[in-house]
Amino acid sequence: KQEVTQIPAALSVPEGENLVLNCSFTDSAIYNLQWFRQDPGKGLTSLLLIQSSQREQTSGRLNASLDKSSGRSTLYIAASQPGDSATYLCAVRLGGADGLTFGKGTHLIIQP
Amino acid sequence: NAGVMQNPRHLVRRRGQEARLRCSPMKGHSHVYWYRQLPEEGLKFMVYLQKENIIDESGMPKERFSAEFPKEGPSILRIQQVVRGDSAAYFCASSNSVRDYGYTFGSGTRLTVV
């Protein structure tokens, strides 16, 4: 059974810092991995999607890496801003027709 | 393109009543997934549907829960005889094919059972 763990569970940093969120998964035979952002009381916004054959994806100040063999992904946020405050969720998909398995998220607060 | 539309946004039901949650996928998307987020828990997969077919319901509770995605109209997640433990946020996601490159999520329905 696939399990996804996110560390840390919560993180509070001053504005402007670069930071790294970690995600690990137990079954390395994944189809893809997706990072989402969830604001309080809101739905999920997809940030980055990494296919199993890819090593990383970048979008603006965000960079996500994937190491399938070790079962790890990191989300790097450069020059953090207060608007980045949210819960960040990592999710993996085992097969093309499978549902996503989510971690419990990292609750991020960027202090102005 | 209005994205994935879920309604209602908030739903309050008394114990024993039925809850019906609706999800309209993005235009052109024929695959719908339902997830549940319990307080202080991660999102859990419930069911995967294509038009008129349930593909994977391995995450659905065996009793009281059902889902459908008819040929016309939105996907419906139905919870019969709700209990307090059903209180959660229910999210719907859609994609345009099995090989699609990720999901688009709706804003969710927050169900409160009183």
Short mmCIF file of C-alpha atoms in Angstrom, two decimals:
data_model
loop_
_atom_site.label_atom_id
_atom_site.label_comp_id
_atom_site.label_asym_id
_atom_site.label_seq_id
_atom_site.Cartn_x
_atom_site.Cartn_y
_atom_site.Cartn_z
CA LYS A 1 0.00 0.00 0.00
CA GLN A 2 1.41 3.35 -1.03
CA GLU A 3 2.09 5.80 1.78
CA VAL A 4 3.12 9.41 1.33
CA THR A 5 4.87 11.38 4.07
CA GLN A 6 5.53 15.10 4.09
CA ILE A 7 8.10 16.80 6.26
CA PRO A 8 7.91 19.18 7.99
CA ALA A 9 4.25 19.24 8.98
CA ALA A 10 4.49 22.98 9.58
CA LEU A 11 7.00 25.66 8.73
CA SER A 12 7.19 29.37 9.53
CA VAL A 13 9.89 31.52 7.93
CA PRO A 14 10.53 35.22 7.29
CA GLU A 15 9.72 36.67 3.91
CA GLY A 16 12.48 36.40 1.32
CA GLU A 17 13.93 33.07 2.43
CA ASN A 18 14.39 30.12 0.12
CA LEU A 19 12.84 26.95 1.45
CA VAL A 20 12.47 23.25 0.74
CA LEU A 21 9.48 21.03 1.38
CA ASN A 22 9.99 17.28 1.42
CA CYS A 23 7.83 14.41 0.26
CA SER A 24 8.60 10.70 0.45
CA PHE A 25 6.65 7.71 -0.84
CA THR A 26 6.98 4.01 -0.13
CA ASP A 27 6.28 2.49 -3.56
CA SER A 28 8.71 3.83 -6.16
CA ALA A 29 6.72 2.46 -9.12
CA ILE A 30 4.77 5.66 -9.58
CA TYR A 31 3.11 7.02 -12.72
CA ASN A 32 3.57 10.65 -11.75
CA LEU A 33 3.83 13.00 -8.76
CA GLN A 34 1.96 16.23 -8.32
CA TRP A 35 2.38 19.16 -5.93
CA PHE A 36 -0.70 21.12 -4.94
CA ARG A 37 -1.42 24.20 -2.90
CA GLN A 38 -4.50 24.44 -0.68
CA ASP A 39 -5.63 27.71 0.87
CA PRO A 40 -7.86 27.60 3.98
CA GLY A 41 -11.41 26.60 3.09
CA LYS A 42 -10.55 26.36 -0.58
CA GLY A 43 -9.88 23.70 -3.17
CA LEU A 44 -6.57 22.47 -4.51
CA THR A 45 -4.48 24.32 -7.04
CA SER A 46 -2.04 22.26 -9.05
CA LEU A 47 1.48 23.69 -8.91
CA LEU A 48 3.73 21.20 -10.66
CA LEU A 49 3.38 17.75 -12.18
CA ILE A 50 6.38 15.46 -12.67
CA GLN A 51 6.05 12.38 -14.84
CA SER A 52 7.87 9.25 -13.71
CA SER A 53 10.45 9.71 -16.49
CA GLN A 54 11.28 13.27 -15.45
CA ARG A 55 13.70 14.57 -12.85
CA GLU A 56 12.32 18.02 -12.23
CA GLN A 57 9.83 20.68 -13.24
CA THR A 58 9.98 24.44 -12.81
CA SER A 59 7.35 27.13 -12.73
CA GLY A 60 8.37 30.65 -11.76
CA ARG A 61 9.82 30.58 -8.25
CA LEU A 62 8.90 26.92 -7.78
CA ASN A 63 11.05 23.94 -8.62
CA ALA A 64 10.11 20.34 -7.92
CA SER A 65 12.49 17.41 -8.18
CA LEU A 66 11.79 13.71 -8.28
CA ASP A 67 14.06 10.82 -7.31
CA LYS A 68 11.98 7.74 -7.99
CA SER A 69 14.56 5.22 -6.87
CA SER A 70 14.79 6.72 -3.39
CA GLY A 71 11.08 7.55 -3.23
CA ARG A 72 11.56 11.28 -2.70
CA SER A 73 10.48 14.61 -4.09
CA THR A 74 11.29 18.12 -2.99
CA LEU A 75 9.52 21.39 -3.67
CA TYR A 76 11.85 24.36 -3.65
CA ILE A 77 10.35 27.83 -3.20
CA ALA A 78 12.67 30.72 -3.96
CA ALA A 79 12.39 34.19 -2.43
CA SER A 80 9.28 33.36 -0.41
CA GLN A 81 6.46 35.88 -0.13
CA PRO A 82 3.54 36.21 2.33
CA GLY A 83 1.21 35.16 -0.49
CA ASP A 84 2.93 31.77 -0.51
CA SER A 85 1.36 30.99 2.86
CA ALA A 86 -0.80 27.89 2.39
CA THR A 87 -0.78 24.14 2.86
CA TYR A 88 1.33 22.32 0.29
CA LEU A 89 0.29 18.80 -0.65
CA CYS A 90 2.26 16.12 -2.41
CA ALA A 91 0.39 13.34 -4.23
CA VAL A 92 1.50 10.30 -6.22
CA ARG A 93 -0.32 8.25 -8.81
CA LEU A 94 0.59 4.59 -9.14
CA GLY A 95 -1.06 3.82 -12.43
CA GLY A 96 -2.63 5.77 -15.25
CA ALA A 97 -6.12 4.89 -14.07
CA ASP A 98 -5.46 5.13 -10.35
CA GLY A 99 -6.50 7.74 -7.88
CA LEU A 100 -3.96 9.92 -6.13
CA THR A 101 -2.40 9.09 -2.76
CA PHE A 102 -1.85 12.28 -0.79
CA GLY A 103 0.46 13.23 2.03
CA LYS A 104 -0.98 15.18 4.95
CA GLY A 105 0.70 18.37 3.77
CA THR A 106 3.10 21.02 5.00
CA HIS A 107 1.42 24.07 6.52
CA LEU A 108 3.60 27.02 5.45
CA ILE A 109 3.52 30.51 6.95
CA ILE A 110 5.63 33.28 5.46
CA GLN A 111 6.06 36.13 7.93
CA PRO A 112 6.00 39.65 6.42
CA ASN B 1 -13.87 27.41 -19.15
CA ALA B 2 -15.35 27.49 -15.67
CA GLY B 3 -13.19 24.70 -14.28
CA VAL B 4 -14.54 21.95 -12.07
CA MET B 5 -17.76 23.12 -10.46
CA GLN B 6 -18.98 21.66 -7.21
CA ASN B 7 -22.19 22.50 -5.42
CA PRO B 8 -23.28 23.21 -2.90
CA ARG B 9 -20.19 24.78 -1.31
CA HIS B 10 -21.57 24.12 2.16
CA LEU B 11 -24.17 21.56 3.16
CA VAL B 12 -25.66 20.98 6.59
CA ARG B 13 -27.61 17.82 7.26
CA ARG B 14 -29.15 16.29 10.36
CA ARG B 15 -28.18 12.77 11.30
CA GLY B 16 -30.17 10.27 9.25
CA GLN B 17 -30.79 12.58 6.29
CA GLU B 18 -29.38 12.14 2.81
CA ALA B 19 -26.62 14.30 1.33
CA ARG B 20 -26.23 14.78 -2.41
CA LEU B 21 -23.04 16.39 -3.68
CA ARG B 22 -22.72 17.45 -7.30
CA CYS B 23 -19.69 17.82 -9.52
CA SER B 24 -19.56 19.16 -13.06
CA PRO B 25 -16.18 18.35 -14.63
CA MET B 26 -14.24 20.71 -16.83
CA LYS B 27 -15.51 20.95 -20.38
CA GLY B 28 -14.14 18.04 -22.38
CA HIS B 29 -13.24 15.99 -19.30
CA SER B 30 -14.85 12.58 -19.06
CA HIS B 31 -13.05 11.22 -15.99
CA VAL B 32 -14.21 12.19 -12.50
CA TYR B 33 -12.63 11.38 -9.14
CA TRP B 34 -14.04 11.98 -5.67
CA TYR B 35 -11.86 12.54 -2.59
CA ARG B 36 -12.70 13.10 1.07
CA GLN B 37 -10.72 15.24 3.48
CA LEU B 38 -11.53 14.56 7.12
CA PRO B 39 -10.51 17.11 9.76
CA GLU B 40 -6.76 16.89 10.44
CA GLU B 41 -6.43 14.12 7.82
CA GLY B 42 -5.06 14.01 4.30
CA LEU B 43 -7.22 13.65 1.25
CA LYS B 44 -8.37 10.09 0.62
CA PHE B 45 -9.40 8.70 -2.74
CA MET B 46 -12.98 7.45 -2.83
CA VAL B 47 -14.09 6.63 -6.36
CA TYR B 48 -13.18 7.04 -10.03
CA LEU B 49 -15.89 7.27 -12.68
CA GLN B 50 -16.16 7.68 -16.40
CA LYS B 51 -19.41 8.47 -18.15
CA GLU B 52 -22.00 5.93 -16.93
CA ASN B 53 -19.31 3.65 -15.46
CA ILE B 54 -17.67 3.19 -12.09
CA ILE B 55 -14.04 2.31 -12.78
CA ASP B 56 -12.61 2.08 -9.25
CA GLU B 57 -14.58 2.38 -6.02
CA SER B 58 -11.96 0.88 -3.74
CA GLY B 59 -11.98 3.93 -1.47
CA MET B 60 -15.74 4.10 -0.97
CA PRO B 61 -17.23 2.98 2.34
CA LYS B 62 -19.18 -0.20 1.73
CA GLU B 63 -22.47 1.14 3.05
CA ARG B 64 -24.48 4.34 2.64
CA PHE B 65 -22.17 5.83 -0.04
CA SER B 66 -22.79 5.71 -3.77
CA ALA B 67 -21.64 7.62 -6.82
CA GLU B 68 -22.79 8.04 -10.38
CA PHE B 69 -21.78 9.92 -13.49
CA PRO B 70 -24.68 9.80 -15.93
CA LYS B 71 -24.46 10.35 -19.65
CA GLU B 72 -26.03 13.76 -19.18
CA GLY B 73 -25.51 15.98 -16.16
CA PRO B 74 -23.08 16.17 -13.27
CA SER B 75 -21.52 13.43 -11.22
CA ILE B 76 -23.36 12.83 -7.95
CA LEU B 77 -21.93 11.55 -4.68
CA ARG B 78 -24.78 10.37 -2.47
CA ILE B 79 -24.52 9.68 1.24
CA GLN B 80 -27.56 8.07 2.81
CA GLN B 81 -28.43 8.24 6.51
CA VAL B 82 -25.55 10.57 7.31
CA VAL B 83 -23.71 10.32 10.62
CA ARG B 84 -21.47 12.84 12.41
CA GLY B 85 -18.38 11.02 11.13
CA ASP B 86 -19.34 11.91 7.56
CA SER B 87 -18.60 15.57 8.28
CA ALA B 88 -15.73 16.44 5.95
CA ALA B 89 -14.75 18.31 2.83
CA TYR B 90 -15.53 16.37 -0.34
CA PHE B 91 -13.51 17.25 -3.41
CA CYS B 92 -14.09 16.34 -7.01
CA ALA B 93 -11.38 16.28 -9.66
CA SER B 94 -11.56 15.71 -13.40
CA SER B 95 -9.21 14.84 -16.22
CA ASN B 96 -9.61 14.37 -19.95
CA SER B 97 -8.11 10.89 -20.23
CA VAL B 98 -6.28 8.21 -18.36
CA ARG B 99 -3.07 9.51 -19.86
CA ASP B 100 -3.83 13.07 -18.88
CA TYR B 101 -1.13 14.95 -17.12
CA GLY B 102 -2.79 15.62 -13.83
CA TYR B 103 -6.07 16.56 -12.29
CA THR B 104 -8.07 19.74 -11.93
CA PHE B 105 -9.84 19.99 -8.59
CA GLY B 106 -13.05 21.74 -7.65
CA SER B 107 -13.41 23.96 -4.58
CA GLY B 108 -15.10 21.22 -2.61
CA THR B 109 -18.31 20.73 -0.67
CA ARG B 110 -18.07 21.06 3.08
CA LEU B 111 -20.57 18.73 4.69
CA THR B 112 -21.53 19.26 8.32
CA VAL B 113 -23.73 16.69 10.03
CA VAL B 114 -25.49 18.00 13.12
#
